PDB file of C-alpha atoms in Angstrom:
ATOM      1  CA  MET A  21      55.807  55.611  53.011  1.00 86.00           C
ATOM      2  CA  LYS A  22      53.474  54.771  55.938  1.00 93.00           C
ATOM      3  CA  ILE A  23      53.801  52.400  58.856  1.00 94.00           C
ATOM      4  CA  ARG A  24      51.253  50.126  57.350  1.00 95.00           C
ATOM      5  CA  GLU A  25      53.686  49.228  54.582  1.00 94.00           C
ATOM      6  CA  ILE A  26      56.497  47.994  56.841  1.00 92.00           C
ATOM      7  CA  MET A  27      54.800  46.836  60.065  1.00 95.00           C
ATOM      8  CA  THR A  28      54.244  43.193  61.043  1.00 94.00           C
ATOM      9  CA  LYS A  29      50.507  42.592  60.400  1.00 94.00           C
ATOM     10  CA  ASN A  30      49.673  39.197  61.854  1.00 91.00           C
ATOM     11  CA  VAL A  31      50.108  39.829  65.560  1.00 95.00           C
ATOM     12  CA  CYS A  32      49.407  37.335  68.302  1.00 96.00           C
ATOM     13  CA  CYS A  33      47.596  39.127  71.155  1.00 97.00           C
ATOM     14  CA  ALA A  34      46.975  37.776  74.659  1.00 98.00           C
ATOM     15  CA  SER A  35      43.975  38.612  76.887  1.00 98.00           C
ATOM     16  CA  GLU A  36      44.335  40.109  80.295  1.00 98.00           C
ATOM     17  CA  ASN A  37      43.067  36.761  81.857  1.00 97.00           C
ATOM     18  CA  ASP A  38      45.651  34.566  80.039  1.00 97.00           C
ATOM     19  CA  THR A  39      48.109  32.905  82.390  1.00 96.00           C
ATOM     20  CA  LEU A  40      51.733  33.752  82.159  1.00 95.00           C
ATOM     21  CA  LYS A  41      52.294  30.163  81.071  1.00 94.00           C
ATOM     22  CA  ALA A  42      49.906  30.727  78.220  1.00 96.00           C
ATOM     23  CA  VAL A  43      51.510  33.977  77.258  1.00 97.00           C
ATOM     24  CA  ALA A  44      55.029  32.311  77.313  1.00 95.00           C
ATOM     25  CA  SER A  45      53.595  29.696  75.049  1.00 96.00           C
ATOM     26  CA  TYR A  46      52.369  32.218  72.666  1.00 97.00           C
ATOM     27  CA  MET A  47      55.860  33.790  72.660  1.00 96.00           C
ATOM     28  CA  LYS A  48      57.339  30.537  71.796  1.00 97.00           C
ATOM     29  CA  GLN A  49      54.939  29.698  68.986  1.00 97.00           C
ATOM     30  CA  ASN A  50      55.262  33.030  67.437  1.00 95.00           C
ATOM     31  CA  ASP A  51      58.988  33.478  68.035  1.00 94.00           C
ATOM     32  CA  THR A  52      58.624  36.830  69.792  1.00 94.00           C
ATOM     33  CA  GLY A  53      59.281  38.378  73.131  1.00 94.00           C
ATOM     34  CA  PHE A  54      56.529  41.012  72.883  1.00 95.00           C
ATOM     35  CA  ILE A  55      52.766  40.436  73.062  1.00 97.00           C
ATOM     36  CA  PRO A  56      50.035  43.054  73.103  1.00 98.00           C
ATOM     37  CA  VAL A  57      47.370  42.415  75.688  1.00 98.00           C
ATOM     38  CA  ASN A  58      43.729  43.085  75.053  1.00 98.00           C
ATOM     39  CA  ASN A  59      40.933  43.625  77.549  1.00 97.00           C
ATOM     40  CA  ALA A  60      37.538  41.853  77.413  1.00 96.00           C
ATOM     41  CA  GLU A  61      36.318  44.410  74.689  1.00 97.00           C
ATOM     42  CA  GLY A  62      39.310  43.555  72.478  1.00 96.00           C
ATOM     43  CA  ASN A  63      40.941  46.924  73.060  1.00 97.00           C
ATOM     44  CA  LEU A  64      44.717  47.206  73.788  1.00 98.00           C
ATOM     45  CA  SER A  65      45.233  47.438  77.550  1.00 98.00           C
ATOM     46  CA  GLY A  66      48.881  46.659  77.877  1.00 97.00           C
ATOM     47  CA  ILE A  67      52.099  45.001  76.637  1.00 97.00           C
ATOM     48  CA  ILE A  68      53.800  42.023  78.077  1.00 97.00           C
ATOM     49  CA  THR A  69      57.477  41.106  77.300  1.00 95.00           C
ATOM     50  CA  ASP A  70      59.562  38.073  78.032  1.00 94.00           C
ATOM     51  CA  ARG A  71      61.469  40.450  80.314  1.00 92.00           C
ATOM     52  CA  ASP A  72      58.219  41.278  82.286  1.00 93.00           C
ATOM     53  CA  ILE A  73      57.614  37.541  82.760  1.00 93.00           C
ATOM     54  CA  VAL A  74      61.145  37.032  84.158  1.00 92.00           C
ATOM     55  CA  ILE A  75      61.466  40.143  86.299  1.00 89.00           C
ATOM     56  CA  ARG A  76      58.023  40.238  87.675  1.00 88.00           C
ATOM     57  CA  ALA A  77      57.231  36.571  88.037  1.00 87.00           C
ATOM     58  CA  VAL A  78      60.024  34.025  87.601  1.00 82.00           C
ATOM     59  CA  ALA A  79      62.527  36.033  89.749  1.00 75.00           C
ATOM     60  CA  ASP A  80      59.963  36.242  92.500  1.00 75.00           C
ATOM     61  CA  ASN A  81      59.256  32.381  92.332  1.00 74.00           C
ATOM     62  CA  SER A  82      55.617  33.207  91.319  1.00 76.00           C
ATOM     63  CA  GLU A  83      53.391  30.550  89.790  1.00 81.00           C
ATOM     64  CA  LEU A  84      53.131  30.906  86.051  1.00 81.00           C
ATOM     65  CA  ASN A  85      49.988  28.962  86.056  1.00 85.00           C
ATOM     66  CA  THR A  86      48.046  31.285  88.278  1.00 88.00           C
ATOM     67  CA  LEU A  87      49.406  34.684  87.542  1.00 92.00           C
ATOM     68  CA  ARG A  88      47.580  36.458  84.747  1.00 95.00           C
ATOM     69  CA  ALA A  89      48.921  38.764  81.941  1.00 96.00           C
ATOM     70  CA  ALA A  90      47.191  41.597  83.694  1.00 96.00           C
ATOM     71  CA  ASP A  91      49.239  41.043  86.742  1.00 94.00           C
ATOM     72  CA  VAL A  92      52.601  41.738  85.190  1.00 94.00           C
ATOM     73  CA  MET A  93      51.879  43.618  81.897  1.00 96.00           C
ATOM     74  CA  SER A  94      53.033  47.250  81.258  1.00 95.00           C
ATOM     75  CA  ARG A  95      50.069  49.533  81.070  1.00 95.00           C
ATOM     76  CA  ASP A  96      51.806  52.769  80.197  1.00 93.00           C
ATOM     77  CA  ILE A  97      52.006  52.062  76.507  1.00 94.00           C
ATOM     78  CA  VAL A  98      52.924  54.173  73.566  1.00 95.00           C
ATOM     79  CA  THR A  99      51.246  53.352  70.313  1.00 97.00           C
ATOM     80  CA  LEU A 100      51.199  54.723  66.775  1.00 95.00           C
ATOM     81  CA  SER A 101      48.872  54.730  63.849  1.00 97.00           C
ATOM     82  CA  PRO A 102      49.456  52.898  60.531  1.00 97.00           C
ATOM     83  CA  ASP A 103      49.358  56.281  58.881  1.00 97.00           C
ATOM     84  CA  HIS A 104      52.381  57.554  60.804  1.00 95.00           C
ATOM     85  CA  SER A 105      55.525  57.960  58.794  1.00 91.00           C
ATOM     86  CA  PRO A 106      58.619  55.797  59.623  1.00 89.00           C
ATOM     87  CA  ILE A 107      60.515  58.907  60.695  1.00 86.00           C
ATOM     88  CA  GLU A 108      57.737  59.843  63.136  1.00 91.00           C
ATOM     89  CA  ALA A 109      57.846  56.232  64.432  1.00 90.00           C
ATOM     90  CA  SER A 110      61.621  56.297  64.835  1.00 86.00           C
ATOM     91  CA  ARG A 111      61.377  59.512  66.774  1.00 87.00           C
ATOM     92  CA  LEU A 112      58.558  58.163  69.023  1.00 92.00           C
ATOM     93  CA  MET A 113      60.671  55.091  69.729  1.00 89.00           C
ATOM     94  CA  SER A 114      63.672  57.308  70.716  1.00 86.00           C
ATOM     95  CA  ARG A 115      61.512  59.342  73.115  1.00 89.00           C
ATOM     96  CA  ALA A 116      59.830  56.340  74.641  1.00 90.00           C
ATOM     97  CA  LYS A 117      63.103  54.352  74.649  1.00 88.00           C
ATOM     98  CA  VAL A 118      61.455  51.186  73.258  1.00 90.00           C
ATOM     99  CA  ARG A 119      62.247  48.848  70.381  1.00 89.00           C
ATOM    100  CA  ARG A 120      58.751  47.836  69.463  1.00 94.00           C
ATOM    101  CA  LEU A 121      55.458  49.675  69.282  1.00 96.00           C
ATOM    102  CA  PRO A 122      51.926  48.372  68.847  1.00 98.00           C
ATOM    103  CA  VAL A 123      50.159  49.905  65.860  1.00 98.00           C
ATOM    104  CA  THR A 124      46.555  50.673  66.615  1.00 97.00           C
ATOM    105  CA  GLU A 125      43.364  51.891  65.001  1.00 97.00           C
ATOM    106  CA  LYS A 126      40.500  52.798  67.278  1.00 95.00           C
ATOM    107  CA  ASN A 127      42.471  51.153  70.101  1.00 95.00           C
ATOM    108  CA  LYS A 128      42.581  47.776  68.331  1.00 97.00           C
ATOM    109  CA  VAL A 129      45.896  46.218  67.465  1.00 97.00           C
ATOM    110  CA  VAL A 130      46.490  46.049  63.660  1.00 98.00           C
ATOM    111  CA  GLY A 131      50.275  45.533  63.777  1.00 97.00           C
ATOM    112  CA  VAL A 132      53.492  45.872  65.516  1.00 97.00           C
ATOM    113  CA  LEU A 133      56.479  47.990  64.365  1.00 95.00           C
ATOM    114  CA  SER A 134      59.966  46.993  65.441  1.00 91.00           C
ATOM    115  CA  LEU A 135      63.276  48.729  65.248  1.00 85.00           C
ATOM    116  CA  GLY A 136      64.194  45.917  62.970  1.00 83.00           C
ATOM    117  CA  ASP A 137      61.199  46.760  60.622  1.00 86.00           C
ATOM    118  CA  LEU A 138      62.621  50.383  60.426  1.00 83.00           C
ATOM    119  CA  SER A 139      66.089  49.259  59.864  1.00 78.00           C
ATOM    120  CA  ARG A 140      65.123  47.255  56.725  1.00 76.00           C
ATOM    121  CA  THR A 141      63.784  50.624  55.296  1.00 72.00           C
ATOM    122  CA  GLU A 142      66.857  51.624  53.235  1.00 61.00           C
ATOM    123  CA  TYR A 143      66.326  55.389  53.436  1.00 55.00           C
ATOM    124  CA  LEU A 144      65.896  55.287  57.229  1.00 57.00           C
ATOM    125  CA  PHE A 145      69.160  53.737  58.157  1.00 50.00           C
ATOM    126  CA  SER A 146      70.531  56.877  59.872  1.00 57.00           C
ATOM    127  CA  GLU A 147      67.188  57.539  61.642  1.00 57.00           C
ATOM    128  CA  THR A 148      67.143  53.961  62.876  1.00 52.00           C
ATOM    129  CA  ALA A 149      70.745  54.094  64.086  1.00 53.00           C
ATOM    130  CA  ALA A 150      70.009  57.384  65.848  1.00 57.00           C
ATOM    131  CA  ALA A 151      66.930  55.939  67.520  1.00 56.00           C
ATOM    132  CA  LEU A 152      68.882  52.859  68.735  1.00 52.00           C
ATOM    133  CA  CYS A 153      71.552  55.071  70.296  1.00 55.00           C
ATOM    134  CA  GLU A 154      68.953  57.144  72.146  1.00 61.00           C
ATOM    135  CA  ILE A 155      67.079  54.026  73.369  1.00 55.00           C
ATOM    136  CA  CYS A 156      70.284  52.509  74.684  1.00 59.00           C
ATOM    137  CA  GLU A 157      71.456  55.802  76.308  1.00 63.00           C
ATOM    138  CA  ASP A 158      71.453  55.945  80.115  1.00 57.00           C
ATOM    139  CA  ASN A 159      68.862  58.287  81.578  1.00 49.00           C
TER     140      ASN A 159
END
């Protein structure tokens, strides 16, 4: 089995220049708290989460109509290929301590893999549980 078989394929992406208000609107429309961010060339340049918006903007009373995705996104991103195995993905999530990973080909987002996607893969239940334990562990 490959990641391409279990990943979410239709992924909403933001651009670096989108306002945080627009990004929050994308999150609402797509029922997600995780949006990949692309640069002007359409390559993945970061990730923005609902937590990023709250911690880096709302908590500081920043203006959501003027701050851009590039101002608050996380740039240190871990990605995987659609050809990775679910076990490799689970281990990567554990090491990176993340619950979602963008799936890329040639630095273009082609999907997102979540811990939930892995948990629905029956033979990976113990791998998924182990990954969740490691992600939640204190450093």
